[in-house]
Amino acid sequence: MPSADEHFRDKPDEIRALYDRLVALTEKFGPVEEDPKKTSIHLNRKTAFAGVAVRKGHIILTIKSDRAIASPRIFKSEQTSAKRFHHEVKIAKLKDLDAELRGWLRAAYDLSE
């Protein structure tokens, strides 16, 4: 398995800073384990509540949810089971880590107990 650092090789420093800020934001909810996979980094409580795919100019954040979320920020949604959804959000700037996103992440964190 790759390390989290390997996901940031050849990527701008701003993208790593954005990721670090995202992880720090989720750690305010409680313990978070970074679980690097081949194409993404899972953020886990007991199970994964979010996934991070690193791109050259942004992060694609996949957030687990128990409901559909209607927002123009979500560019892809998938219902994975009767009560589970995955929503994808593009994070390009620190300002994208706002109260709305924190709310979605908090709900996802609470689901993964």
PDB file of C-alpha atoms in Angstrom:
ATOM      1  CA  MET A   1       0.000   0.000   0.000  1.00  0.00           C
ATOM      2  CA  PRO A   2       1.214   3.506  -0.702  1.00  0.00           C
ATOM      3  CA  SER A   3       1.770   5.951   2.122  1.00  0.00           C
ATOM      4  CA  ALA A   4      -0.333   9.107   2.364  1.00  0.00           C
ATOM      5  CA  ASP A   5       2.761  11.078   1.348  1.00  0.00           C
ATOM      6  CA  GLU A   6       2.987   9.208  -1.956  1.00  0.00           C
ATOM      7  CA  HIS A   7      -0.405  10.593  -2.984  1.00  0.00           C
ATOM      8  CA  PHE A   8       1.140  14.083  -2.922  1.00  0.00           C
ATOM      9  CA  ARG A   9       4.242  13.343  -4.996  1.00  0.00           C
ATOM     10  CA  ASP A  10       4.428  15.816  -7.916  1.00  0.00           C
ATOM     11  CA  LYS A  11       1.453  17.771  -6.558  1.00  0.00           C
ATOM     12  CA  PRO A  12       1.528  21.437  -5.513  1.00  0.00           C
ATOM     13  CA  ASP A  13       2.287  22.172  -1.845  1.00  0.00           C
ATOM     14  CA  GLU A  14      -1.097  23.928  -1.613  1.00  0.00           C
ATOM     15  CA  ILE A  15      -2.872  20.612  -2.218  1.00  0.00           C
ATOM     16  CA  ARG A  16      -0.990  18.958   0.665  1.00  0.00           C
ATOM     17  CA  ALA A  17      -1.783  21.957   2.891  1.00  0.00           C
ATOM     18  CA  LEU A  18      -5.450  21.651   1.922  1.00  0.00           C
ATOM     19  CA  TYR A  19      -5.441  17.953   2.805  1.00  0.00           C
ATOM     20  CA  ASP A  20      -3.705  18.593   6.142  1.00  0.00           C
ATOM     21  CA  ARG A  21      -6.303  21.235   7.003  1.00  0.00           C
ATOM     22  CA  LEU A  22      -9.099  18.840   6.040  1.00  0.00           C
ATOM     23  CA  VAL A  23      -7.708  16.125   8.333  1.00  0.00           C
ATOM     24  CA  ALA A  24      -7.264  18.622  11.181  1.00  0.00           C
ATOM     25  CA  LEU A  25     -10.890  19.701  10.719  1.00  0.00           C
ATOM     26  CA  THR A  26     -12.129  16.096  11.016  1.00  0.00           C
ATOM     27  CA  GLU A  27      -9.923  15.422  14.058  1.00  0.00           C
ATOM     28  CA  LYS A  28     -11.984  17.999  15.958  1.00  0.00           C
ATOM     29  CA  PHE A  29     -14.780  15.376  15.934  1.00  0.00           C
ATOM     30  CA  GLY A  30     -12.581  12.732  17.571  1.00  0.00           C
ATOM     31  CA  PRO A  31      -9.923  10.196  16.521  1.00  0.00           C
ATOM     32  CA  VAL A  32      -9.312   9.854  12.777  1.00  0.00           C
ATOM     33  CA  GLU A  33      -7.180   7.213  11.096  1.00  0.00           C
ATOM     34  CA  GLU A  34      -5.628   7.979   7.712  1.00  0.00           C
ATOM     35  CA  ASP A  35      -5.814   4.798   5.646  1.00  0.00           C
ATOM     36  CA  PRO A  36      -3.968   5.158   2.311  1.00  0.00           C
ATOM     37  CA  LYS A  37      -5.255   3.022  -0.558  1.00  0.00           C
ATOM     38  CA  LYS A  38      -4.003   2.699  -4.117  1.00  0.00           C
ATOM     39  CA  THR A  39      -6.062   5.580  -5.555  1.00  0.00           C
ATOM     40  CA  SER A  40      -7.232   7.473  -2.477  1.00  0.00           C
ATOM     41  CA  ILE A  41      -6.825   8.008   1.249  1.00  0.00           C
ATOM     42  CA  HIS A  42      -9.690   6.859   3.453  1.00  0.00           C
ATOM     43  CA  LEU A  43     -10.459   8.793   6.619  1.00  0.00           C
ATOM     44  CA  ASN A  44     -11.714   6.303   9.189  1.00  0.00           C
ATOM     45  CA  ARG A  45     -13.366   6.356  12.555  1.00  0.00           C
ATOM     46  CA  LYS A  46     -14.359   2.712  12.989  1.00  0.00           C
ATOM     47  CA  THR A  47     -15.137   2.557   9.270  1.00  0.00           C
ATOM     48  CA  ALA A  48     -14.429   4.997   6.456  1.00  0.00           C
ATOM     49  CA  PHE A  49     -16.493   8.167   6.635  1.00  0.00           C
ATOM     50  CA  ALA A  50     -14.697  10.013   3.825  1.00  0.00           C
ATOM     51  CA  GLY A  51     -12.284   9.395   0.988  1.00  0.00           C
ATOM     52  CA  VAL A  52      -9.731  11.756  -0.523  1.00  0.00           C
ATOM     53  CA  ALA A  53      -8.545  11.479  -4.121  1.00  0.00           C
ATOM     54  CA  VAL A  54      -5.641  13.840  -4.800  1.00  0.00           C
ATOM     55  CA  ARG A  55      -5.478  15.665  -8.141  1.00  0.00           C
ATOM     56  CA  LYS A  56      -3.024  18.258  -9.499  1.00  0.00           C
ATOM     57  CA  GLY A  57      -5.196  21.274  -8.667  1.00  0.00           C
ATOM     58  CA  HIS A  58      -7.764  20.006  -6.168  1.00  0.00           C
ATOM     59  CA  ILE A  59      -8.986  17.210  -3.938  1.00  0.00           C
ATOM     60  CA  ILE A  60     -12.035  15.103  -4.656  1.00  0.00           C
ATOM     61  CA  LEU A  61     -13.666  14.414  -1.314  1.00  0.00           C
ATOM     62  CA  THR A  62     -16.159  11.546  -1.107  1.00  0.00           C
ATOM     63  CA  ILE A  63     -18.434  11.842   1.916  1.00  0.00           C
ATOM     64  CA  LYS A  64     -20.573   9.012   3.274  1.00  0.00           C
ATOM     65  CA  SER A  65     -24.169   9.933   4.134  1.00  0.00           C
ATOM     66  CA  ASP A  66     -27.423   8.299   5.204  1.00  0.00           C
ATOM     67  CA  ARG A  67     -29.444  10.553   2.894  1.00  0.00           C
ATOM     68  CA  ALA A  68     -29.354  12.303  -0.427  1.00  0.00           C
ATOM     69  CA  ILE A  69     -27.896  15.805  -0.227  1.00  0.00           C
ATOM     70  CA  ALA A  70     -29.059  18.414  -2.702  1.00  0.00           C
ATOM     71  CA  SER A  71     -26.291  20.951  -3.235  1.00  0.00           C
ATOM     72  CA  PRO A  72     -24.670  22.460  -6.310  1.00  0.00           C
ATOM     73  CA  ARG A  73     -21.297  21.685  -4.663  1.00  0.00           C
ATOM     74  CA  ILE A  74     -21.884  17.953  -5.010  1.00  0.00           C
ATOM     75  CA  PHE A  75     -20.956  16.947  -8.539  1.00  0.00           C
ATOM     76  CA  LYS A  76     -21.625  13.221  -8.171  1.00  0.00           C
ATOM     77  CA  SER A  77     -23.882  11.208  -5.868  1.00  0.00           C
ATOM     78  CA  GLU A  78     -24.344   7.471  -5.672  1.00  0.00           C
ATOM     79  CA  GLN A  79     -26.739   5.464  -3.546  1.00  0.00           C
ATOM     80  CA  THR A  80     -24.680   2.492  -2.390  1.00  0.00           C
ATOM     81  CA  SER A  81     -27.378   0.741  -0.311  1.00  0.00           C
ATOM     82  CA  ALA A  82     -30.823   1.385   1.139  1.00  0.00           C
ATOM     83  CA  LYS A  83     -29.526   3.945   3.647  1.00  0.00           C
ATOM     84  CA  ARG A  84     -26.082   4.860   2.311  1.00  0.00           C
ATOM     85  CA  PHE A  85     -24.995   7.460  -0.176  1.00  0.00           C
ATOM     86  CA  HIS A  86     -21.602   8.651  -1.381  1.00  0.00           C
ATOM     87  CA  HIS A  87     -21.357  12.308  -2.385  1.00  0.00           C
ATOM     88  CA  GLU A  88     -18.366  13.799  -4.193  1.00  0.00           C
ATOM     89  CA  VAL A  89     -17.255  17.392  -3.637  1.00  0.00           C
ATOM     90  CA  LYS A  90     -14.341  19.201  -5.277  1.00  0.00           C
ATOM     91  CA  ILE A  91     -12.114  21.025  -2.766  1.00  0.00           C
ATOM     92  CA  ALA A  92      -9.724  23.511  -4.359  1.00  0.00           C
ATOM     93  CA  LYS A  93      -9.274  26.309  -1.801  1.00  0.00           C
ATOM     94  CA  LEU A  94      -9.198  26.607   1.984  1.00  0.00           C
ATOM     95  CA  LYS A  95     -12.462  28.551   1.818  1.00  0.00           C
ATOM     96  CA  ASP A  96     -14.114  25.342   0.534  1.00  0.00           C
ATOM     97  CA  LEU A  97     -13.638  23.885   4.043  1.00  0.00           C
ATOM     98  CA  ASP A  98     -16.628  25.864   5.297  1.00  0.00           C
ATOM     99  CA  ALA A  99     -19.453  25.269   7.782  1.00  0.00           C
ATOM    100  CA  GLU A 100     -21.600  23.395   5.244  1.00  0.00           C
ATOM    101  CA  LEU A 101     -18.791  20.944   4.461  1.00  0.00           C
ATOM    102  CA  ARG A 102     -17.948  20.543   8.156  1.00  0.00           C
ATOM    103  CA  GLY A 103     -21.593  19.641   8.784  1.00  0.00           C
ATOM    104  CA  TRP A 104     -21.541  16.942   6.118  1.00  0.00           C
ATOM    105  CA  LEU A 105     -18.262  15.556   7.472  1.00  0.00           C
ATOM    106  CA  ARG A 106     -19.570  15.581  11.055  1.00  0.00           C
ATOM    107  CA  ALA A 107     -22.654  13.619  10.013  1.00  0.00           C
ATOM    108  CA  ALA A 108     -20.440  11.141   8.107  1.00  0.00           C
ATOM    109  CA  TYR A 109     -18.127  10.786  11.117  1.00  0.00           C
ATOM    110  CA  ASP A 110     -21.106  10.096  13.388  1.00  0.00           C
ATOM    111  CA  LEU A 111     -22.341   7.391  10.970  1.00  0.00           C
ATOM    112  CA  SER A 112     -19.089   5.448  11.143  1.00  0.00           C
ATOM    113  CA  GLU A 113     -19.193   4.518  14.820  1.00  0.00           C
TER     114      GLU A 113
END
